[in-house]
mmCIF file of C-alpha atoms in Angstrom:
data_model
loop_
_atom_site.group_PDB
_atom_site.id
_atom_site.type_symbol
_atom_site.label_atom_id
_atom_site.label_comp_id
_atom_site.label_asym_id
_atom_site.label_seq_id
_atom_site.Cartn_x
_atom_site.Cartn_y
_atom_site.Cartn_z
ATOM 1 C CA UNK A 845 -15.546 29.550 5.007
ATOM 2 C CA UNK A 846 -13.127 30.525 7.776
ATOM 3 C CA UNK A 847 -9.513 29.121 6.855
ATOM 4 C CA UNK A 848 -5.705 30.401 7.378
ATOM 5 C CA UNK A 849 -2.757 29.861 4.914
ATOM 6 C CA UNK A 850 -1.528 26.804 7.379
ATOM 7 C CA UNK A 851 -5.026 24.748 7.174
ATOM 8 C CA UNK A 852 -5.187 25.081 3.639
ATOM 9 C CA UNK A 853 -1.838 23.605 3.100
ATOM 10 C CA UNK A 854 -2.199 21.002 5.017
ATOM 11 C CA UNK A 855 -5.701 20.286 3.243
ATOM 12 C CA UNK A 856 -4.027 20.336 -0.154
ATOM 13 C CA UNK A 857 -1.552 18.084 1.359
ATOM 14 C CA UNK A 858 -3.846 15.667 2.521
ATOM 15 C CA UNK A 859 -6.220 15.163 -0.963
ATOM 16 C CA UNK A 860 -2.692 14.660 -2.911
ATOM 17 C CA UNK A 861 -1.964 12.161 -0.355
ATOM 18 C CA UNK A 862 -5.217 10.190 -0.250
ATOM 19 C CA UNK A 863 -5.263 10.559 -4.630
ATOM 20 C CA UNK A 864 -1.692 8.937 -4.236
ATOM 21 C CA UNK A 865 -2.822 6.428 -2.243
ATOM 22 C CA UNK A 866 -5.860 5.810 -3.812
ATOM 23 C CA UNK A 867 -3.990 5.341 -7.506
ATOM 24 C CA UNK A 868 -2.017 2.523 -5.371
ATOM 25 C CA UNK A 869 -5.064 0.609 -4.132
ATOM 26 C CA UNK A 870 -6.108 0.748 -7.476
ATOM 27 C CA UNK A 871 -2.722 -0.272 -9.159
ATOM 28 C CA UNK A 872 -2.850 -3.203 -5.903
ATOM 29 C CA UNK A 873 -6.407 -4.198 -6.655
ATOM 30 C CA UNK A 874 -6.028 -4.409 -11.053
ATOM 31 C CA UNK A 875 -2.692 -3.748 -12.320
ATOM 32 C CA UNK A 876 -0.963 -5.632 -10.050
ATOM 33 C CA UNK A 877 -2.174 -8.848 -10.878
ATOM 34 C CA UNK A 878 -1.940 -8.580 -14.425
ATOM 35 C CA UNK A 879 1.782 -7.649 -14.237
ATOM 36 C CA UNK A 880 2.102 -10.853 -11.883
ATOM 37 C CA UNK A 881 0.360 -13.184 -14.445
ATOM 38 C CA UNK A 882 2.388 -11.557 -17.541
ATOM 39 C CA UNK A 883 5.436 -11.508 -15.655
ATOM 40 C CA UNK A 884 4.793 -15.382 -15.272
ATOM 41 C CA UNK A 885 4.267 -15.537 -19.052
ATOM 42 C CA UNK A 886 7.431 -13.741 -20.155
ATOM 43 C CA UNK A 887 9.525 -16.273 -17.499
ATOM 44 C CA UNK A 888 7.716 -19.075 -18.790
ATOM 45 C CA UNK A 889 7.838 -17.918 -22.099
ATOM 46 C CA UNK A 890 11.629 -17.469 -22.889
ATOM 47 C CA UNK A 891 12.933 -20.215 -19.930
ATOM 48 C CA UNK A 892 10.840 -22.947 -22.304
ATOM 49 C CA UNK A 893 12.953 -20.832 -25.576
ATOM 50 C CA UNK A 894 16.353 -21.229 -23.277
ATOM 51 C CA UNK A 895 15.673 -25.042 -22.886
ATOM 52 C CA UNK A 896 14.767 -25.639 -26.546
ATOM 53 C CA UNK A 897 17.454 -23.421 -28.005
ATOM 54 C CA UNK A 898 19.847 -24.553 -25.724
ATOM 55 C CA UNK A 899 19.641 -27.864 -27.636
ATOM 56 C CA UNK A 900 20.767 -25.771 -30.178
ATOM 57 C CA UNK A 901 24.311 -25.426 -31.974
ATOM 58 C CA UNK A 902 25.256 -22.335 -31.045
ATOM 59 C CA UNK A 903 27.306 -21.162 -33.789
ATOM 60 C CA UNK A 904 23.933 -22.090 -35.820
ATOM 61 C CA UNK A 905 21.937 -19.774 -33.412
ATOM 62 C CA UNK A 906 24.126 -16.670 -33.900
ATOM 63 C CA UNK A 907 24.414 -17.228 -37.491
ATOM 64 C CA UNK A 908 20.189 -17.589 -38.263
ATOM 65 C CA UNK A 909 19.397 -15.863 -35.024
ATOM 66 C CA UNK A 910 16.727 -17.744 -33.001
ATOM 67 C CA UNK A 911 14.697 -19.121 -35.939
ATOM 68 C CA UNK A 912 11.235 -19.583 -35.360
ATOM 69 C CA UNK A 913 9.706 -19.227 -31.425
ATOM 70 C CA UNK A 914 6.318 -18.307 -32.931
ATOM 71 C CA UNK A 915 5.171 -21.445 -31.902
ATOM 72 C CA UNK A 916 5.842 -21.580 -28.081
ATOM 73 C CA UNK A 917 4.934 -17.916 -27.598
ATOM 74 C CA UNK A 918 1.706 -18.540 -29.058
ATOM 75 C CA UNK A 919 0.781 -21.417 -26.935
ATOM 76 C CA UNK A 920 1.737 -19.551 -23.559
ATOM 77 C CA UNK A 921 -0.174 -15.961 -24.866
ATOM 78 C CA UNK A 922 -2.900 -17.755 -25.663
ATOM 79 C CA UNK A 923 -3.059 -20.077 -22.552
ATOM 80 C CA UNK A 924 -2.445 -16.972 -20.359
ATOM 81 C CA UNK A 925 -4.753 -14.955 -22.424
ATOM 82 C CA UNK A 926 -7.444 -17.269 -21.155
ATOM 83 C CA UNK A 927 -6.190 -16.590 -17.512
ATOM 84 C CA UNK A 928 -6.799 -12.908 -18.150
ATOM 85 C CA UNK A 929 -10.244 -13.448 -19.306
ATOM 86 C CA UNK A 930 -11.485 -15.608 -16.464
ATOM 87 C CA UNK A 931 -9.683 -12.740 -13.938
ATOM 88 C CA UNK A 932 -11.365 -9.924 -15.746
ATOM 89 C CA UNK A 933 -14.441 -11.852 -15.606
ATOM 90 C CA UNK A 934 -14.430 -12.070 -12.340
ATOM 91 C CA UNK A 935 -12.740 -8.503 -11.145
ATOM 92 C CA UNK A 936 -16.123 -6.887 -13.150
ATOM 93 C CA UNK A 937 -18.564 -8.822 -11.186
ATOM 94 C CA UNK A 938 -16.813 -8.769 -7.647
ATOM 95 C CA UNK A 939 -13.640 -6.551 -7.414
ATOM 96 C CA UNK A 940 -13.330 -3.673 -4.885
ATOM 97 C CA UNK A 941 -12.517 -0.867 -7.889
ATOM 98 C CA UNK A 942 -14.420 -1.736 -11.202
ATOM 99 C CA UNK A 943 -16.050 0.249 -14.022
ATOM 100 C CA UNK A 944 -19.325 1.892 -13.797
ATOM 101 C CA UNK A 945 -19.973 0.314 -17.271
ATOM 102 C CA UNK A 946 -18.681 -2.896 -16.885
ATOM 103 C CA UNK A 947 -19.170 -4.052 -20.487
ATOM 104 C CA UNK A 948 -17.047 -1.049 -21.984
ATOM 105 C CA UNK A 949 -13.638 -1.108 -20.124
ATOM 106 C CA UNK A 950 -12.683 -4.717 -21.217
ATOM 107 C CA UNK A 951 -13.431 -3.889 -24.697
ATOM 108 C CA UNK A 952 -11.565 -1.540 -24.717
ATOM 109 C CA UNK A 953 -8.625 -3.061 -23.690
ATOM 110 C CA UNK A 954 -9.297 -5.783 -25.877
ATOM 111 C CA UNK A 955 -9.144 -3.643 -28.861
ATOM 112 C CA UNK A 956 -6.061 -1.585 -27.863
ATOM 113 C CA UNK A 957 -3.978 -4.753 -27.942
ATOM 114 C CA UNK A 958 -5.419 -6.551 -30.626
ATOM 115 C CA UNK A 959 -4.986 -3.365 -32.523
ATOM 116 C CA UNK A 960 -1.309 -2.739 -31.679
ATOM 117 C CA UNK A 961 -0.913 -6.355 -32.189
ATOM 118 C CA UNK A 962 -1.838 -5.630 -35.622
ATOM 119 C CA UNK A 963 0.582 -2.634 -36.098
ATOM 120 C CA UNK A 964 3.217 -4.394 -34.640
ATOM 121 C CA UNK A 965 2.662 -7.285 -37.110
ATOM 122 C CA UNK A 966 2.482 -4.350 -40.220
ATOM 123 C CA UNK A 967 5.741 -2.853 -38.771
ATOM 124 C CA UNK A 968 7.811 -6.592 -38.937
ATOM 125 C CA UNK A 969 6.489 -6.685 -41.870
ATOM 126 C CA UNK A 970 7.751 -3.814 -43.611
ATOM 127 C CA UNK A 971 11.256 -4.174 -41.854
ATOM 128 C CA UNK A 972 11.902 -7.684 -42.982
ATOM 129 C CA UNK A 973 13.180 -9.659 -43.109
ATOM 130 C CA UNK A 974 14.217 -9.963 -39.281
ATOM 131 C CA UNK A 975 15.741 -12.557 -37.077
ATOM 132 C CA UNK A 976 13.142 -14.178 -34.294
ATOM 133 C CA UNK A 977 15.484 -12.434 -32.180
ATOM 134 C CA UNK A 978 14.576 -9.093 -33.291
ATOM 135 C CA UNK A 979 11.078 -9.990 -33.965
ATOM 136 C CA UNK A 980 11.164 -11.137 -30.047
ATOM 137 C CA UNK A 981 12.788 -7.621 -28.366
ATOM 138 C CA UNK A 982 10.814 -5.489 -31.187
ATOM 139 C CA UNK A 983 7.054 -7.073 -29.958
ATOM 140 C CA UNK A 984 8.679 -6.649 -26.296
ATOM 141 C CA UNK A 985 9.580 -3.143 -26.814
ATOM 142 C CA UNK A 986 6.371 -2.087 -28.586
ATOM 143 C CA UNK A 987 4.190 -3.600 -25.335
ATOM 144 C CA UNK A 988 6.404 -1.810 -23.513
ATOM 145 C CA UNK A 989 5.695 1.359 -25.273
ATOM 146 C CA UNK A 990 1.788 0.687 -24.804
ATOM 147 C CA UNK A 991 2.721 0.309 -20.596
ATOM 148 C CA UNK A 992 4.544 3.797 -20.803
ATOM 149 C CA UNK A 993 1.331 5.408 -22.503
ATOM 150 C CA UNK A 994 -1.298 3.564 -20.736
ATOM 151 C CA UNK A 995 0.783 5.089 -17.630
ATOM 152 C CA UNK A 996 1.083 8.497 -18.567
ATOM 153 C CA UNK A 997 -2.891 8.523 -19.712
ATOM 154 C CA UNK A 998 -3.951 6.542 -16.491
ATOM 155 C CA UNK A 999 -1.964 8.500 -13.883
ATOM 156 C CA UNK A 1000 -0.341 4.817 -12.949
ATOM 157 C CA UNK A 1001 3.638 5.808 -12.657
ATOM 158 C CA UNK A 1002 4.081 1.346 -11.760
ATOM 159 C CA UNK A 1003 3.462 1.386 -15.477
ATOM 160 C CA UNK A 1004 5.718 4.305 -16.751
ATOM 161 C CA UNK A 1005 9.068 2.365 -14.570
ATOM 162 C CA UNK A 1006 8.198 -0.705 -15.512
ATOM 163 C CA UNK A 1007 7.961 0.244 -19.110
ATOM 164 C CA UNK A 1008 11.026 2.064 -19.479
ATOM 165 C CA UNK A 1009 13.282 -0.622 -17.111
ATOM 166 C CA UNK A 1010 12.012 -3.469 -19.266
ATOM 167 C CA UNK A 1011 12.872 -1.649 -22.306
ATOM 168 C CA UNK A 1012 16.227 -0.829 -21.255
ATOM 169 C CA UNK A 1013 16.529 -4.134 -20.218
ATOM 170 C CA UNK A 1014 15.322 -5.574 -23.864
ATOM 171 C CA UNK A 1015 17.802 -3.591 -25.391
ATOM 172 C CA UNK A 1016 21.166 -4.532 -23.081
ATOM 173 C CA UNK A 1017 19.781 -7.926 -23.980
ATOM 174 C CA UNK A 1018 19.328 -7.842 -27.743
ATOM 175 C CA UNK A 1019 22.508 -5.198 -27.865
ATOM 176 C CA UNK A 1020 24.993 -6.440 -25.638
ATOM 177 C CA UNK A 1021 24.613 -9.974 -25.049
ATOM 178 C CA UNK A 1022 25.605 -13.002 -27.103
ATOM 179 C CA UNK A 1023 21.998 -14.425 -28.307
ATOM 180 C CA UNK A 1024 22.540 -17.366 -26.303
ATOM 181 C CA UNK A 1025 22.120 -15.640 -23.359
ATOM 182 C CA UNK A 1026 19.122 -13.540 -24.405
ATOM 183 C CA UNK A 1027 15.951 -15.648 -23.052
ATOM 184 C CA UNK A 1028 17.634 -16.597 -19.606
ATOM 185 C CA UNK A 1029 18.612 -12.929 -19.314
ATOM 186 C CA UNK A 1030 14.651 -11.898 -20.976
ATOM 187 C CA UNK A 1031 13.245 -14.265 -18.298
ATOM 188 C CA UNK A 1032 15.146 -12.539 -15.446
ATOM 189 C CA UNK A 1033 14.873 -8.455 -16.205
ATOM 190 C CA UNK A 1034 11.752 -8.868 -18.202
ATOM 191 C CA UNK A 1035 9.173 -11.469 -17.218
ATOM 192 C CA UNK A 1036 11.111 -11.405 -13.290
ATOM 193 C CA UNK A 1037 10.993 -7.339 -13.393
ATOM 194 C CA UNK A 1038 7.149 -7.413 -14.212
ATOM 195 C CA UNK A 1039 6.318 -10.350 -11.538
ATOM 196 C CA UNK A 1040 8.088 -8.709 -8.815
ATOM 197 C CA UNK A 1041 6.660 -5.624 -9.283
ATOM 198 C CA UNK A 1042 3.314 -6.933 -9.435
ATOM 199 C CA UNK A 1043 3.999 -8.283 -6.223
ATOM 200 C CA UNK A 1044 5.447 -5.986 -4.559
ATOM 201 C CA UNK A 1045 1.914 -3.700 -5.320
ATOM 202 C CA UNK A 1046 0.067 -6.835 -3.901
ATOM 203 C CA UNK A 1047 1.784 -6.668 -1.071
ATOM 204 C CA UNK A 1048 2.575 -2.908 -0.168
ATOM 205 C CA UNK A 1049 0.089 -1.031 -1.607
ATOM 206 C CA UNK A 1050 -2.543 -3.306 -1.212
ATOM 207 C CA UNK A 1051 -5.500 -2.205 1.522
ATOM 208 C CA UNK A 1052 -4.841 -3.898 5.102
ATOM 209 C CA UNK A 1053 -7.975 -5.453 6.606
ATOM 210 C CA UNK B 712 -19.935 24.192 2.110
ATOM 211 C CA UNK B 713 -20.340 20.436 2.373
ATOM 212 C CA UNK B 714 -16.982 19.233 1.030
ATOM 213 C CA UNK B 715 -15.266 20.933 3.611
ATOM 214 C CA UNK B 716 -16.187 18.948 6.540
ATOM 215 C CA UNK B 717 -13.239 16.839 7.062
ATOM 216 C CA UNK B 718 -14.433 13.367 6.976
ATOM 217 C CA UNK B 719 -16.298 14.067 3.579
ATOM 218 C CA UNK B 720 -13.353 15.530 2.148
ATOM 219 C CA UNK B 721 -11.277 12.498 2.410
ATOM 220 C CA UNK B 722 -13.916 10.240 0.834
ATOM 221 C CA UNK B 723 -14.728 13.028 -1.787
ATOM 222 C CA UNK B 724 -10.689 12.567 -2.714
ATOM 223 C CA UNK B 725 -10.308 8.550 -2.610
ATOM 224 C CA UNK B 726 -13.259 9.032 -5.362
ATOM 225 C CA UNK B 727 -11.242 11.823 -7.710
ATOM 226 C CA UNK B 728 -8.256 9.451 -6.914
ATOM 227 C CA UNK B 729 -10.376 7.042 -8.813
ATOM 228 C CA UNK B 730 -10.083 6.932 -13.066
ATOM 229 C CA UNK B 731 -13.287 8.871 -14.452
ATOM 230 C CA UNK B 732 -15.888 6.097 -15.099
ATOM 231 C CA UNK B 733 -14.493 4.123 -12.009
ATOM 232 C CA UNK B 734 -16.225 3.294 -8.924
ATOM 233 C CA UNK B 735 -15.315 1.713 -5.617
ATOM 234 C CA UNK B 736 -16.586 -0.772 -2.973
ATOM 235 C CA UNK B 737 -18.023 0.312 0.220
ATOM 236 C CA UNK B 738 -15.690 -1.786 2.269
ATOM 237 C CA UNK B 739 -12.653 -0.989 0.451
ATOM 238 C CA UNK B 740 -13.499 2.716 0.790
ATOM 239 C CA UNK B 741 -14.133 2.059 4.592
ATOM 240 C CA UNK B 742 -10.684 0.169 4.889
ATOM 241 C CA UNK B 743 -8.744 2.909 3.068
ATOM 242 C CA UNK B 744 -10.630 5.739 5.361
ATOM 243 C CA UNK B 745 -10.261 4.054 8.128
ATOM 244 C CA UNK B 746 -14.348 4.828 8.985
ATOM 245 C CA UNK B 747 -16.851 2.877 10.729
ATOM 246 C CA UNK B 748 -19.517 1.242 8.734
ATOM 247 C CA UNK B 749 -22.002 3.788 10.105
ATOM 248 C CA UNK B 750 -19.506 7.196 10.211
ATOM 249 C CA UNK B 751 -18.721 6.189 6.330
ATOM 250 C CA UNK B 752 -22.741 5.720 5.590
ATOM 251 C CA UNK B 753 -24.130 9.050 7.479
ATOM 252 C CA UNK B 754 -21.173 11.332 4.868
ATOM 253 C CA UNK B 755 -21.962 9.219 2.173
ATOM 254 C CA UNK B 756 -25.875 9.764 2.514
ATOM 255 C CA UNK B 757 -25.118 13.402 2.537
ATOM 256 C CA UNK B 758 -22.766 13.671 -0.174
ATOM 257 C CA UNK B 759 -25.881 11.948 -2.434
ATOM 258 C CA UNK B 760 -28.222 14.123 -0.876
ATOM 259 C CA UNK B 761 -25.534 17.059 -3.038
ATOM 260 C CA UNK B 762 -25.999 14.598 -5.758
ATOM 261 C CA UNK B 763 -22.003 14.651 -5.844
ATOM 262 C CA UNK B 764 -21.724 10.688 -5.467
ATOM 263 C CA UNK B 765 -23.880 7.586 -6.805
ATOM 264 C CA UNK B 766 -23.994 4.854 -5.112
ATOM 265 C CA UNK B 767 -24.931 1.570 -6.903
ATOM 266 C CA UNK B 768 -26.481 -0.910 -4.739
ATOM 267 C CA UNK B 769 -26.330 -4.705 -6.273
ATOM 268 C CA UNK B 770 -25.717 -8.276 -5.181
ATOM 269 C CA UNK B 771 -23.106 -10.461 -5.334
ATOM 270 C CA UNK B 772 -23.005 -13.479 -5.263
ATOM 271 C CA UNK B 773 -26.764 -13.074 -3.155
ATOM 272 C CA UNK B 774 -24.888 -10.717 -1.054
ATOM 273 C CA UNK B 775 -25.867 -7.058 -1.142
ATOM 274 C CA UNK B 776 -22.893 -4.760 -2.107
ATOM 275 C CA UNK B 777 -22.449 -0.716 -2.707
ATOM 276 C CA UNK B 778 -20.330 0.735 -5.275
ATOM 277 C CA UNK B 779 -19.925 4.375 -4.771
ATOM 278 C CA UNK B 780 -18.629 6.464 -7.831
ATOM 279 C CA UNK B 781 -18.317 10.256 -8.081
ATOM 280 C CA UNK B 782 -20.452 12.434 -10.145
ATOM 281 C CA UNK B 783 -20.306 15.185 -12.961
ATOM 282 C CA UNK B 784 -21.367 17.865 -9.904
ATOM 283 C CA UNK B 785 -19.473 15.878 -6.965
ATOM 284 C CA UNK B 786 -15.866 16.687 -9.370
ATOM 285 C CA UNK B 787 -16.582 20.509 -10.657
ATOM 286 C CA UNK B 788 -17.303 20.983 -6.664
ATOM 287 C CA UNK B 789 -14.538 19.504 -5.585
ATOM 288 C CA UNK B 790 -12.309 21.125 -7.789
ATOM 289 C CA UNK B 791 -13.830 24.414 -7.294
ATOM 290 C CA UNK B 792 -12.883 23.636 -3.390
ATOM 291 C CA UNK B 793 -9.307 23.124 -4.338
ATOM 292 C CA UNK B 794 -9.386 26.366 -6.183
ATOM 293 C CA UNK B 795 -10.587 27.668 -3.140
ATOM 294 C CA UNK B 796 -7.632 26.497 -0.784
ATOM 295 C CA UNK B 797 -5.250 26.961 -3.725
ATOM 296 C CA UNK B 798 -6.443 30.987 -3.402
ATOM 297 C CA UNK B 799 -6.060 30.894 0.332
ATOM 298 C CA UNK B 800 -2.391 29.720 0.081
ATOM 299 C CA UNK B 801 -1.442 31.894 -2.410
ATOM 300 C CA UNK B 802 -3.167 34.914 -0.424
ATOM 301 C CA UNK B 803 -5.993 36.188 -2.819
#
């Protein structure tokens, strides 16, 4: 094989680029539309905690912190957990990227989050007793921490960002401002950071017909 | 070497783009490449012929669709052609 210094560059140049864009079609084709649909929990998720704590004495809110949102969270995870299911569903039988074992991939993923559900649950309980407050920016923050990993492992850097601004964003939240504010401001820089950025892979890094 | 024909090289890197038990759809891989339906099948047949791809042929849907992943043999060769240009830019 006949090749100068110059050619070879520009060959190395050109895999990195097509892996790069490759890891973007991907992110456009999978990722993206799970950070859409999660985004659209999160905002639905803490504008429907705004409303009802809103209603809410505020001197009673920063003295108990924001009681109890167990409820409404688990009606929106598990209503948008059902949206997952149907999109994985459907992304293993017909999606442009899938797995070459279709049955293994989802299970996986299944099991990762039930299991750090689980830890996460072990964790509150050994810290508490805790405010919903902290028990809201603590679960945030911990599947934050699984979108930094699951980056790093996968070679998906949309994940890494979007781990570490949300965090940072939890924590100016939970740290800085008065509780009152916290699900407007959640809803905005958490559920609004993860939406947009799902859409924003849609729509750039998507492949053009 | 049969990586090193350009064309082949480009589809042999969307595929090590891809996560290890990944594979990809034969029109998405033609709309990222930019390749005709025919150009994309002639480099594909080859690169099975090396046994450095599978492609999966199924239906969806009672339409016929190919999923191309890479093999074990398609990545060590592909790597071992990197190695190979790595070696000519650093002048060994």
């Amino acid at each position: 094989m006949e090749m100068n210094q110059e050619t070879a560059k520009q060959q190395l140049e050109m895999i990195n680029e097509i892996k790069t864009q490759t890891k973007r079609v991907v992110a456009a084709e999978i990722t993206c539309k799970y950070l859409i649909l999660w985004g659209l929990a999160l905002i639905l998720g803490y504008l429907v905690a705004h409303v009802y704590y809103s209603k809410t004495s505020q001197w009673l809110i920063d003295f108990c912190g924001r009681g109890d949102e167990g409820t409404i969270w688990f009606v929106i995870m598990g209503v948008f957990g059902i949206i997952n299911y149907v999109i994985t569903k459907k992304d293993l039988k017909s999606g442009a990227v899938r797995p070459t074992d279709s049955s293994r991939s989802p299970k996986q993923m299944f099991w990762f989050w039930m299991v750090l559900g689980i830890y996460a649950f072990i964790a509150l309980s050994v810290l508490a007793p805790s405010k919903g407050i902290q028990v809201n920016a603590f679960m945030i923050v911990t599947g934050m921490f699984s979108y930094v990993i699951m980056g790093i492992w996968g070679g998906e850097k949309i994940l890494i960002w979007l781990g570490i601004i949300i965090t940072a964003n939890t924590l100016i939240g939970y740290f800085i401002l008065p509780n009152y504010y916290y699900s407007i401001w959640m809803a905005v820089m958490a559920g609004g950071v993860m939406a947009s950025a799902g859409l924003f892979g849609k729509i750039f890094w998507a492949v053009k017909s | 070497m049969i990586i090193h024909q350009p064309a082949r090289l480009k589809i042999m890197s969307v595929l090590m783009g891809l996560e290890i038990q990944e594979q990809v759809d034969f029109s998405c891989l033609k709309k990222m490449l930019g390749f005709t339906d025919g150009n994309l099948g002639a480099h594909l047949i080859k690169l099975e012929e090396a046994e450095y791809l599978y492609i999966e042929k199924t239906f969806v849907d009672r339409k016929p669709r190919s999923f191309i992943s890479i093999t074990d043999k398609g990545r060590r060769a592909f790597e071992d052609y990197v190695a190979v240009l790595q070696g000519i830019i650093k002048g060994a």
